[in-house]
mmCIF file of C-alpha atoms and ligand atoms in Angstrom:
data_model
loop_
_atom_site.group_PDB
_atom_site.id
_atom_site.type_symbol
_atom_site.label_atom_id
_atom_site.label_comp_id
_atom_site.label_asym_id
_atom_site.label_seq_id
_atom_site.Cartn_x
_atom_site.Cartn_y
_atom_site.Cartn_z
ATOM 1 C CA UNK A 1 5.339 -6.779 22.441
ATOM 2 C CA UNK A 2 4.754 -8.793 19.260
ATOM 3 C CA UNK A 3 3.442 -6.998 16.740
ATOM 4 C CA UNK A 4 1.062 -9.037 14.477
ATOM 5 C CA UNK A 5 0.238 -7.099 11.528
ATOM 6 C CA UNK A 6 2.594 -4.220 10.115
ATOM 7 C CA UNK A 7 1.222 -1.336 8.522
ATOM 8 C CA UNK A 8 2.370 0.868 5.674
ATOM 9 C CA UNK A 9 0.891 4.090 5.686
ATOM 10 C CA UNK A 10 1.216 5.636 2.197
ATOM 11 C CA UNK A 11 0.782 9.726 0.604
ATOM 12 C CA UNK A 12 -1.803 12.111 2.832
ATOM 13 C CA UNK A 13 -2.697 9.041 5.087
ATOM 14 C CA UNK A 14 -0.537 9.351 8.098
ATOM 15 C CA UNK A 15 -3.411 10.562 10.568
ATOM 16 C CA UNK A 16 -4.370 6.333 10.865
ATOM 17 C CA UNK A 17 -1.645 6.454 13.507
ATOM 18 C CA UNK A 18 -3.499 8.622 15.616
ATOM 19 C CA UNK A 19 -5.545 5.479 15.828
ATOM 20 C CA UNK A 20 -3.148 3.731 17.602
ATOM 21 C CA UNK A 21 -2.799 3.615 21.444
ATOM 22 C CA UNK A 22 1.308 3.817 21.161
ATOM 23 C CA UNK A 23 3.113 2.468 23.357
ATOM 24 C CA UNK A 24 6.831 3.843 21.656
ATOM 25 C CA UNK A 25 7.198 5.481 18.553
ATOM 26 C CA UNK A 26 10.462 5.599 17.138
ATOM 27 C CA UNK A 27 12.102 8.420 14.542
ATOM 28 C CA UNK A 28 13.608 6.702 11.285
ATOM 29 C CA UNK A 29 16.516 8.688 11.655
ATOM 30 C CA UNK A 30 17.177 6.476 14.833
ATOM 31 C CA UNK A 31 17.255 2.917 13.382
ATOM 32 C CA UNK A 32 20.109 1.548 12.016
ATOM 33 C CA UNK A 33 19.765 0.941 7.959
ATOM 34 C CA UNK A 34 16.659 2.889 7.803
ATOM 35 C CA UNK A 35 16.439 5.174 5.566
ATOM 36 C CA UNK A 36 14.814 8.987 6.026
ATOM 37 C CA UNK A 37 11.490 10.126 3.926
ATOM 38 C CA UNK A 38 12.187 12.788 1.696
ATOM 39 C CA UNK A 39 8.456 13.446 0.964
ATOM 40 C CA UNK A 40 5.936 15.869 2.112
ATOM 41 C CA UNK A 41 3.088 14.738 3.902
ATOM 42 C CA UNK A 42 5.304 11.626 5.189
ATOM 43 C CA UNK A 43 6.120 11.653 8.601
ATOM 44 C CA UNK A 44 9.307 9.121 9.297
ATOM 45 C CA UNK A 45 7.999 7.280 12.233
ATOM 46 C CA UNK A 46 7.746 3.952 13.463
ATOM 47 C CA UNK A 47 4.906 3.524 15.445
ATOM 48 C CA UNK A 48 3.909 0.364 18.127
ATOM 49 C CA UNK A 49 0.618 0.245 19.575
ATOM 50 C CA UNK A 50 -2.719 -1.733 19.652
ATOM 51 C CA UNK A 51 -5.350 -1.084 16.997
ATOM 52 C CA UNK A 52 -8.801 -2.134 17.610
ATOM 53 C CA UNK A 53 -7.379 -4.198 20.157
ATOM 54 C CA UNK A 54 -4.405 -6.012 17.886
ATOM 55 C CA UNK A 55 -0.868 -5.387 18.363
ATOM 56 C CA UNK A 56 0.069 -3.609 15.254
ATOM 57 C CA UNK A 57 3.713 -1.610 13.965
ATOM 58 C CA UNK A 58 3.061 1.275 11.520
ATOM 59 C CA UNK A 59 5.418 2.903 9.163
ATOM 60 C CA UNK A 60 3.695 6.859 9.234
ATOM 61 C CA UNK A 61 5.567 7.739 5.858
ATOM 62 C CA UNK A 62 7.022 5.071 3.598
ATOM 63 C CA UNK A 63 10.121 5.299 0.638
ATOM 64 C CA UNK A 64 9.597 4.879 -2.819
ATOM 65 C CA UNK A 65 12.212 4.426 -5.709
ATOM 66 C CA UNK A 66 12.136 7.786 -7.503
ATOM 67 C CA UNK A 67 13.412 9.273 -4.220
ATOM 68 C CA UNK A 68 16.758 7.590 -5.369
ATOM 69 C CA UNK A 69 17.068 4.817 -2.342
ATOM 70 C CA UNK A 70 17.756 1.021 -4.129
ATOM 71 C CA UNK A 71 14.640 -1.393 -4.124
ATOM 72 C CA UNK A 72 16.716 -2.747 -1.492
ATOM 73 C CA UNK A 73 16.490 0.207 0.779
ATOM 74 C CA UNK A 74 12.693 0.940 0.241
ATOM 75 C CA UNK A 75 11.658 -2.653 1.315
ATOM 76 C CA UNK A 76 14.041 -2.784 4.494
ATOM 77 C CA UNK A 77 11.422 -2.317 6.890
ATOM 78 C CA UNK A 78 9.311 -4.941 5.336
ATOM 79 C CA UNK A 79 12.251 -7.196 6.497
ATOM 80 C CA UNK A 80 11.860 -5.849 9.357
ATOM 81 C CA UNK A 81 8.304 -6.531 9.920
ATOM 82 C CA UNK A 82 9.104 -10.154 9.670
ATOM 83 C CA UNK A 83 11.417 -9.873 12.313
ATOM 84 C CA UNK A 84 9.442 -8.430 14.523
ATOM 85 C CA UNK A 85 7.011 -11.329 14.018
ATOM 86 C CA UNK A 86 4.269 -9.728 11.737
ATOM 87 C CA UNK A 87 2.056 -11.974 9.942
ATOM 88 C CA UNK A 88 -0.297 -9.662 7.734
ATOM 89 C CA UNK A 89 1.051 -6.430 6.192
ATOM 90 C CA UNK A 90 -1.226 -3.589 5.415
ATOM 91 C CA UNK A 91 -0.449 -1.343 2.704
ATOM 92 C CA UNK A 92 -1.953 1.985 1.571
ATOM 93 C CA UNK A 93 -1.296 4.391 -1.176
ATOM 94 C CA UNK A 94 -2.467 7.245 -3.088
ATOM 95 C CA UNK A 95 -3.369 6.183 -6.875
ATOM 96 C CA UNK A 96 -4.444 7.761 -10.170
ATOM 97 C CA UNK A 97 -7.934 5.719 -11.651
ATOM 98 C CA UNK A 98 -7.831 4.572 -15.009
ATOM 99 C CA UNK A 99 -10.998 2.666 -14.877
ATOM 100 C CA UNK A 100 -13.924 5.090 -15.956
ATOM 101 C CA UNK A 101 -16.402 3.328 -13.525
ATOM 102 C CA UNK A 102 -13.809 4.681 -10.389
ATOM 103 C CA UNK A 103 -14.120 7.994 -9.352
ATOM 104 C CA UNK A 104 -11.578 10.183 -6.792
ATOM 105 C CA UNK A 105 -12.200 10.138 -3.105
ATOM 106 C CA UNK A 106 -13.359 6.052 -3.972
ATOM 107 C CA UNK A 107 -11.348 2.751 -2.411
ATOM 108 C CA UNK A 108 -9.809 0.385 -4.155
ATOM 109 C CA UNK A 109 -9.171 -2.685 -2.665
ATOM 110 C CA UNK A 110 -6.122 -4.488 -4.648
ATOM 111 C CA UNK A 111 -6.745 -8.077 -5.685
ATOM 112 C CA UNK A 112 -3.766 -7.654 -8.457
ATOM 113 C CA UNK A 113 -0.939 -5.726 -9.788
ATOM 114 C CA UNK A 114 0.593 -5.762 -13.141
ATOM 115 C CA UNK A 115 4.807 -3.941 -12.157
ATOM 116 C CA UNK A 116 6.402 -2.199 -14.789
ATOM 117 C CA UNK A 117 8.928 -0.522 -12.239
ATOM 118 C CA UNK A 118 12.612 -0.955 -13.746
ATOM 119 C CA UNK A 119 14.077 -2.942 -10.940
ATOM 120 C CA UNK A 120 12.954 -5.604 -8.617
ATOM 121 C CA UNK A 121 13.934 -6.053 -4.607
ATOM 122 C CA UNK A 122 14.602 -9.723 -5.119
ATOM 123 C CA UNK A 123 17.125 -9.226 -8.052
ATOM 124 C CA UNK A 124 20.603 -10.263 -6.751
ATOM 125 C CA UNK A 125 21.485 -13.325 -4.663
ATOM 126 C CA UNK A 126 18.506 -14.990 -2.995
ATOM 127 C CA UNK A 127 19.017 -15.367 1.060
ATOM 128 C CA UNK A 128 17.025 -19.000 1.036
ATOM 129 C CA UNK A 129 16.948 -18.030 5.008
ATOM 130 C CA UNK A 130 14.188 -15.173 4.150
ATOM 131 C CA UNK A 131 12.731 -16.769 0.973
ATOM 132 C CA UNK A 132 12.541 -18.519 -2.284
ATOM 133 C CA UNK A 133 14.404 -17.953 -5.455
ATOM 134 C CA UNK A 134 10.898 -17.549 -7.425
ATOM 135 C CA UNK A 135 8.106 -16.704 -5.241
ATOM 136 C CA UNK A 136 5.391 -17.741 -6.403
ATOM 137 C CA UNK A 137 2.286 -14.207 -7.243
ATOM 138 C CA UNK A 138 -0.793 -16.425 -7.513
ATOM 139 C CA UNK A 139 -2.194 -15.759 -4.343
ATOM 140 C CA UNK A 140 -0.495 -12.655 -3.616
ATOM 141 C CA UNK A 141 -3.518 -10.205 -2.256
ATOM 142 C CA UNK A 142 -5.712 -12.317 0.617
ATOM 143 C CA UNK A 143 -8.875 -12.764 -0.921
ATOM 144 C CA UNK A 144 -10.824 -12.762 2.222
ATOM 145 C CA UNK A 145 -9.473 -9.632 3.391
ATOM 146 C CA UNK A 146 -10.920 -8.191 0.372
ATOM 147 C CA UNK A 147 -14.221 -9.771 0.897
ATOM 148 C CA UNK A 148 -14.196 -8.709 3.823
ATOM 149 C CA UNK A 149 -13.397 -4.511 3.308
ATOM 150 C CA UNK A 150 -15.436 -4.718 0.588
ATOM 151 C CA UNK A 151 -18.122 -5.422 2.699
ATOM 152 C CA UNK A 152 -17.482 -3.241 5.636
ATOM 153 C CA UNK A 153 -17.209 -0.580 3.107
ATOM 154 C CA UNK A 154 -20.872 -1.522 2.073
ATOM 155 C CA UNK A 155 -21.734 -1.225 5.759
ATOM 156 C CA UNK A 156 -20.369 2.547 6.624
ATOM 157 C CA UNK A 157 -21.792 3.597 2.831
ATOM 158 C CA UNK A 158 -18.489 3.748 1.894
ATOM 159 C CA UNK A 159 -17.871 3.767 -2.548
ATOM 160 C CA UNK A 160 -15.218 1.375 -2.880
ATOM 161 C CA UNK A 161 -14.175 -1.624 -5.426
ATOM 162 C CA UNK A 162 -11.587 -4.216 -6.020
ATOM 163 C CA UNK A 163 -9.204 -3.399 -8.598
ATOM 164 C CA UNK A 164 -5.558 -4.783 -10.142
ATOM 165 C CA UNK A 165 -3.016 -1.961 -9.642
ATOM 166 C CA UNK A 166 -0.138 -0.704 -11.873
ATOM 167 C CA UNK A 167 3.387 0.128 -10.747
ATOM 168 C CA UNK A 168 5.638 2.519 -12.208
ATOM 169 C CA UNK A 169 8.608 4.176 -11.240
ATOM 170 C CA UNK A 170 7.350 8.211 -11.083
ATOM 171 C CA UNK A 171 8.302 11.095 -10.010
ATOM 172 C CA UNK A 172 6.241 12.165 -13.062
ATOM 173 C CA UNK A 173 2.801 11.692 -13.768
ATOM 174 C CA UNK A 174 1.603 9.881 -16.983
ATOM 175 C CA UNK A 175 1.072 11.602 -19.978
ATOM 176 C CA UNK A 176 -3.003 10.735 -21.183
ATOM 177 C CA UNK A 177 -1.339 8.160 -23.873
ATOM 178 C CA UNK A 178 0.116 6.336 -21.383
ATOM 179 C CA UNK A 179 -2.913 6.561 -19.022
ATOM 180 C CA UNK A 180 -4.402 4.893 -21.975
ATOM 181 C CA UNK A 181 -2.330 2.402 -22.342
ATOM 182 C CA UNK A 182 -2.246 1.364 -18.987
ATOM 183 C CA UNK A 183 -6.410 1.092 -19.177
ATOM 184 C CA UNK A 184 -6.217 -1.190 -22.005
ATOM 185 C CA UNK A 185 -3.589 -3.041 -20.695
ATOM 186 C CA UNK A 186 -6.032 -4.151 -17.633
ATOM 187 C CA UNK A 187 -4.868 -1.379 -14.736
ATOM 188 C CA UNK A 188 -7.743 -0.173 -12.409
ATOM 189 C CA UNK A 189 -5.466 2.403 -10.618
ATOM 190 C CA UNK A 190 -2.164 3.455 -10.926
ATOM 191 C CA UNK A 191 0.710 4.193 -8.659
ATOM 192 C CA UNK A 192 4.385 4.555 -7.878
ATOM 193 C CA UNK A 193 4.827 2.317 -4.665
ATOM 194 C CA UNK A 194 3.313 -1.025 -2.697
ATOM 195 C CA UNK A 195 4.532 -3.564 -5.196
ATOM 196 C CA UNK A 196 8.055 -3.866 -4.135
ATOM 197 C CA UNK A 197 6.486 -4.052 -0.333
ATOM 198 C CA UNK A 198 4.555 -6.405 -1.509
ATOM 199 C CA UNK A 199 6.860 -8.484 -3.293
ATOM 200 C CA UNK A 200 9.170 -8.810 -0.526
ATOM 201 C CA UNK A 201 6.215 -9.343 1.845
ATOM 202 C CA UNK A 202 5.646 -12.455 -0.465
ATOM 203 C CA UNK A 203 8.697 -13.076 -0.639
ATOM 204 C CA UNK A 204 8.820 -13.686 3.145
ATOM 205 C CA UNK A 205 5.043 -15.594 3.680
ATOM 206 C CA UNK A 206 3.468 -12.716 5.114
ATOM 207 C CA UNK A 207 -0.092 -12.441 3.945
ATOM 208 C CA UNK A 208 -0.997 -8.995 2.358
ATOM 209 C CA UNK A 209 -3.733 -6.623 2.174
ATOM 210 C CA UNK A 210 -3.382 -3.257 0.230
ATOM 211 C CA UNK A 211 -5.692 -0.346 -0.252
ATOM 212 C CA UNK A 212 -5.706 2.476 -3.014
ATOM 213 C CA UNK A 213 -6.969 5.824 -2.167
ATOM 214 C CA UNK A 214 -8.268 7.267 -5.658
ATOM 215 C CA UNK A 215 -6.568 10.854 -5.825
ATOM 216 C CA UNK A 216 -7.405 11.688 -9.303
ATOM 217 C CA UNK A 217 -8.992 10.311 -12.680
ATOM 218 C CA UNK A 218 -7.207 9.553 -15.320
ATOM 219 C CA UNK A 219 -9.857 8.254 -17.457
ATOM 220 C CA UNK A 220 -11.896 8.589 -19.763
ATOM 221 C CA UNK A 221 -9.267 10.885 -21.337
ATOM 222 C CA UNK A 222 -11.270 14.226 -21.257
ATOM 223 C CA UNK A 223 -11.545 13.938 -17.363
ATOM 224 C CA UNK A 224 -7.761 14.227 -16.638
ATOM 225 C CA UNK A 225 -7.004 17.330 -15.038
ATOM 226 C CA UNK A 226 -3.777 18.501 -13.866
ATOM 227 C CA UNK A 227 -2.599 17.492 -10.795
ATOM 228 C CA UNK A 228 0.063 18.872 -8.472
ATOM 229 C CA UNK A 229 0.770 16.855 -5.392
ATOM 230 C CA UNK A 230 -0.914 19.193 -3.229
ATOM 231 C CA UNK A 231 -4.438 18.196 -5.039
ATOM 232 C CA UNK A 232 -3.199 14.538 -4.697
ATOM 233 C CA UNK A 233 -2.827 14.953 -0.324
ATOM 234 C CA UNK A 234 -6.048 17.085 -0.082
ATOM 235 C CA UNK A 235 -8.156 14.666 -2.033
ATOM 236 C CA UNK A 236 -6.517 11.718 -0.132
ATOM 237 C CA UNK A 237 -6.866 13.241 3.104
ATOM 238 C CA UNK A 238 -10.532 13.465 2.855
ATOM 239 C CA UNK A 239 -11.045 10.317 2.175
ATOM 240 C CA UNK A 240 -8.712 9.291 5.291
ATOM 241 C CA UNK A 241 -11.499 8.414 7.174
ATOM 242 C CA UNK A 242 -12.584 5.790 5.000
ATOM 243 C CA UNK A 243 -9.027 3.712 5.300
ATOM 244 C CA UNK A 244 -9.501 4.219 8.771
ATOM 245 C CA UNK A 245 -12.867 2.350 9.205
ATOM 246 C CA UNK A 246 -12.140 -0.404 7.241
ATOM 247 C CA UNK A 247 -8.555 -1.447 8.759
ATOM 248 C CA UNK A 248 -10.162 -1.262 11.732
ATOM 249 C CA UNK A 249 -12.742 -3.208 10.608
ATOM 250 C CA UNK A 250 -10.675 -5.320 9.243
ATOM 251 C CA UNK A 251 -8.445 -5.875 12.529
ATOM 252 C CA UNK A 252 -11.366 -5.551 15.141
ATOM 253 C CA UNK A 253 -13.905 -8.726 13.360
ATOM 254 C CA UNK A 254 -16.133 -10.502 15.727
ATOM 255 C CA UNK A 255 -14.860 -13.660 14.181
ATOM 256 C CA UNK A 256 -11.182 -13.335 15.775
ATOM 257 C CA UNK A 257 -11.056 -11.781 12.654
ATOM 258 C CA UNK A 258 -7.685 -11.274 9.972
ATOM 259 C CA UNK A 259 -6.198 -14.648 11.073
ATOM 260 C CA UNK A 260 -7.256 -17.401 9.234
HETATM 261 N N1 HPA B 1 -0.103 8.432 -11.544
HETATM 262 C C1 HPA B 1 0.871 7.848 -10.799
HETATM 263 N N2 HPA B 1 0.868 7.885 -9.478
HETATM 264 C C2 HPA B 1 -0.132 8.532 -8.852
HETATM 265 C C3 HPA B 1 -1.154 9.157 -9.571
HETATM 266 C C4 HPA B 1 -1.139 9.098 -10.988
HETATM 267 O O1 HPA B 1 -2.016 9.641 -11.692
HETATM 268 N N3 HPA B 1 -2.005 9.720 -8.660
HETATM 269 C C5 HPA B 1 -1.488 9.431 -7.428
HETATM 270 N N4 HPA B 1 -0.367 8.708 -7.549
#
C-alpha cells in the first residue's frame, strides 16, 4: 500500500486513528531511527489504513523539541512520509488563542505561522536529493484545503476560523506579557510543535494542511487562567470530534477531493 496523505496527530487527539480501518500498525519503538514519545496522552504508533476511503499513514503521538530530541529527530518521520509516497500531510495540535475573537473548544485552520523556535530542521548541510537550500514559505498552508474545512466546518455547525500560528520552543507556558506580545505581533494561536513538520514537509513538496485545537485563551489578558496539561487534553479531547469531521471531510470530497 501507498499511502497518500500522512497524518500527524498532535496533544489529546489520538482517538482520529480509531477512524482508520488499519491494516498494520506499527510501535515506534520498532522502527529504526524513530524516536519514542515521552508525552502523556501520545500514543507512539504508526498507523496504515484507509480513511474515508484514502490510503492514509498516521503518527498517533508526535515529538516536539522541549522533549530534548534534535529538530532533526522530531521531523524524521516527515522524511519518512515522503518515502512512503505521501503527497499531503495533515497536521494537528493543541494551541493557546491569543486572538480575543477565538474562544477554547474552537478550530483554527492555519493559513500562516510566524517560528520563533531556537533551531531550525534544515540548518546544516542541505541533501539537494530531498530539497532546496532555501525553500521557498509563500505558499506554505494549501489554501483550498482551508476553504474547504472552513466550509465543512460551516456545514456540521462547527465554530472554527483561519488563523497564522506561533511557534515556540515550551515546555513552559507564556507568561501574559508574552501572550501579549505575541497578539500584537500578529499570532492567532500559539503552540510548541507543527512548524518544524511543516518546514520539512516544504522542504520536500508535500502540500500541507494543519489544524489548531484551541485549548485555552490567552487573551484578552484578564481571561488567562491557569492551565495544567491535564485542562489542555480534556478541553482538546472534547473537541476531538470536530478534527475528526473535517479531515474526513476533507479526504472523503465528492470532487475526488484533496488532490488538485
Ligand atoms: N502556549 C503554548 N502552547 C500551548 C498553549 C499555550 O498557551 N496551549 C496549548 N499549547
Amino acid at each position: 500500500m501507498t499511502p497518500r496523505v500522512g497524518i500527524v496527530l498532535g496533544t489529546g487527539l489520538s482517538q482520529l486513528a480509531q477512524d482508520i480501518e488499519s491494516e498494520v500498525s506499527i510501535d515506534y519503538g520498532q522502527i529504526p531511527h524513530f524516536p519514542v514519545s515521552t508525552v502523556q496522552s501520545h500514543a507512539g504508533k504508526l498507523i496504515f489504513g484507509k480513511l474515508a476511503g484514502v490510503e492514509v499513514v498516521a503518527m498517533a503521538g508526535r515529538f516536539h523539541y522541549y522533549e530534548g530530541y534534535t529538530m532533526q529527530q522530531v521531523t524524521f518521520p516527515i522524511r519518512v512520509f515522503k518515502a512512503l509516497g505521501v503527497e499531503l500531510v495533515i497536521l494537528s495540535n493543541a494551541a493557546g488563542s491569543t486572538n480575543a475573537d477565538i474562544e477554547a473548544g474552537d478550530l483554527v485552520f492555519i493559513r500562516d505561522h510566524i517560528n520563533i523556535q531556537p533551531e531550525n530542521p534544515l540548518r546544516g548541510p542541505n541533501d539537494e536529493r530531498l530539497g532546496p537550500r532555501f525553500p521557498d514559505m509563500l505558499h506554505t498552508y494549501d489554501r483550498d484545503l482551508i476553504w474547504k474545512a472552513l466550509d465543512l466546518a460551516r456545514q456540521h455547525d462547527i465554530r472554527a476560523h483561519s488563523g497564522v500560528y506561533l511557534a515556540l520552543q515550551g515546555p513552559n507556558l507564556e507568561t501574559p506579557a508574552e501572550y501579549q506580545f505575541m497578539q500584537r505581533i500578529g499570532a492567532d494561536v500559539v503552540g510548541m510543535s507543527t512548524v518544524p513538520e511543516v518546514l520539512v514537509a516544504r522542504h520536500s513538496g508535500m502540500r500541507v494542511f494543519a489544524v489548531s485545537v484551541v485549548s485555552n485563551k490567552c487573551f484578552p489578558l484578564e481571561e488567562i487562567k491557569e492551565t495544567s496539561v491535564d485542562d489542555v487534553i480534556a478541553m482538546v479531547q472534547k473537541s476531538e470530534s470536530k478534527v475528526r469531521e473535517v479531515v474526513k471531510g476533507l479526504l472523503g470530497g465528492r470532487d475526488g477531493s484533496f488532490t488538485k
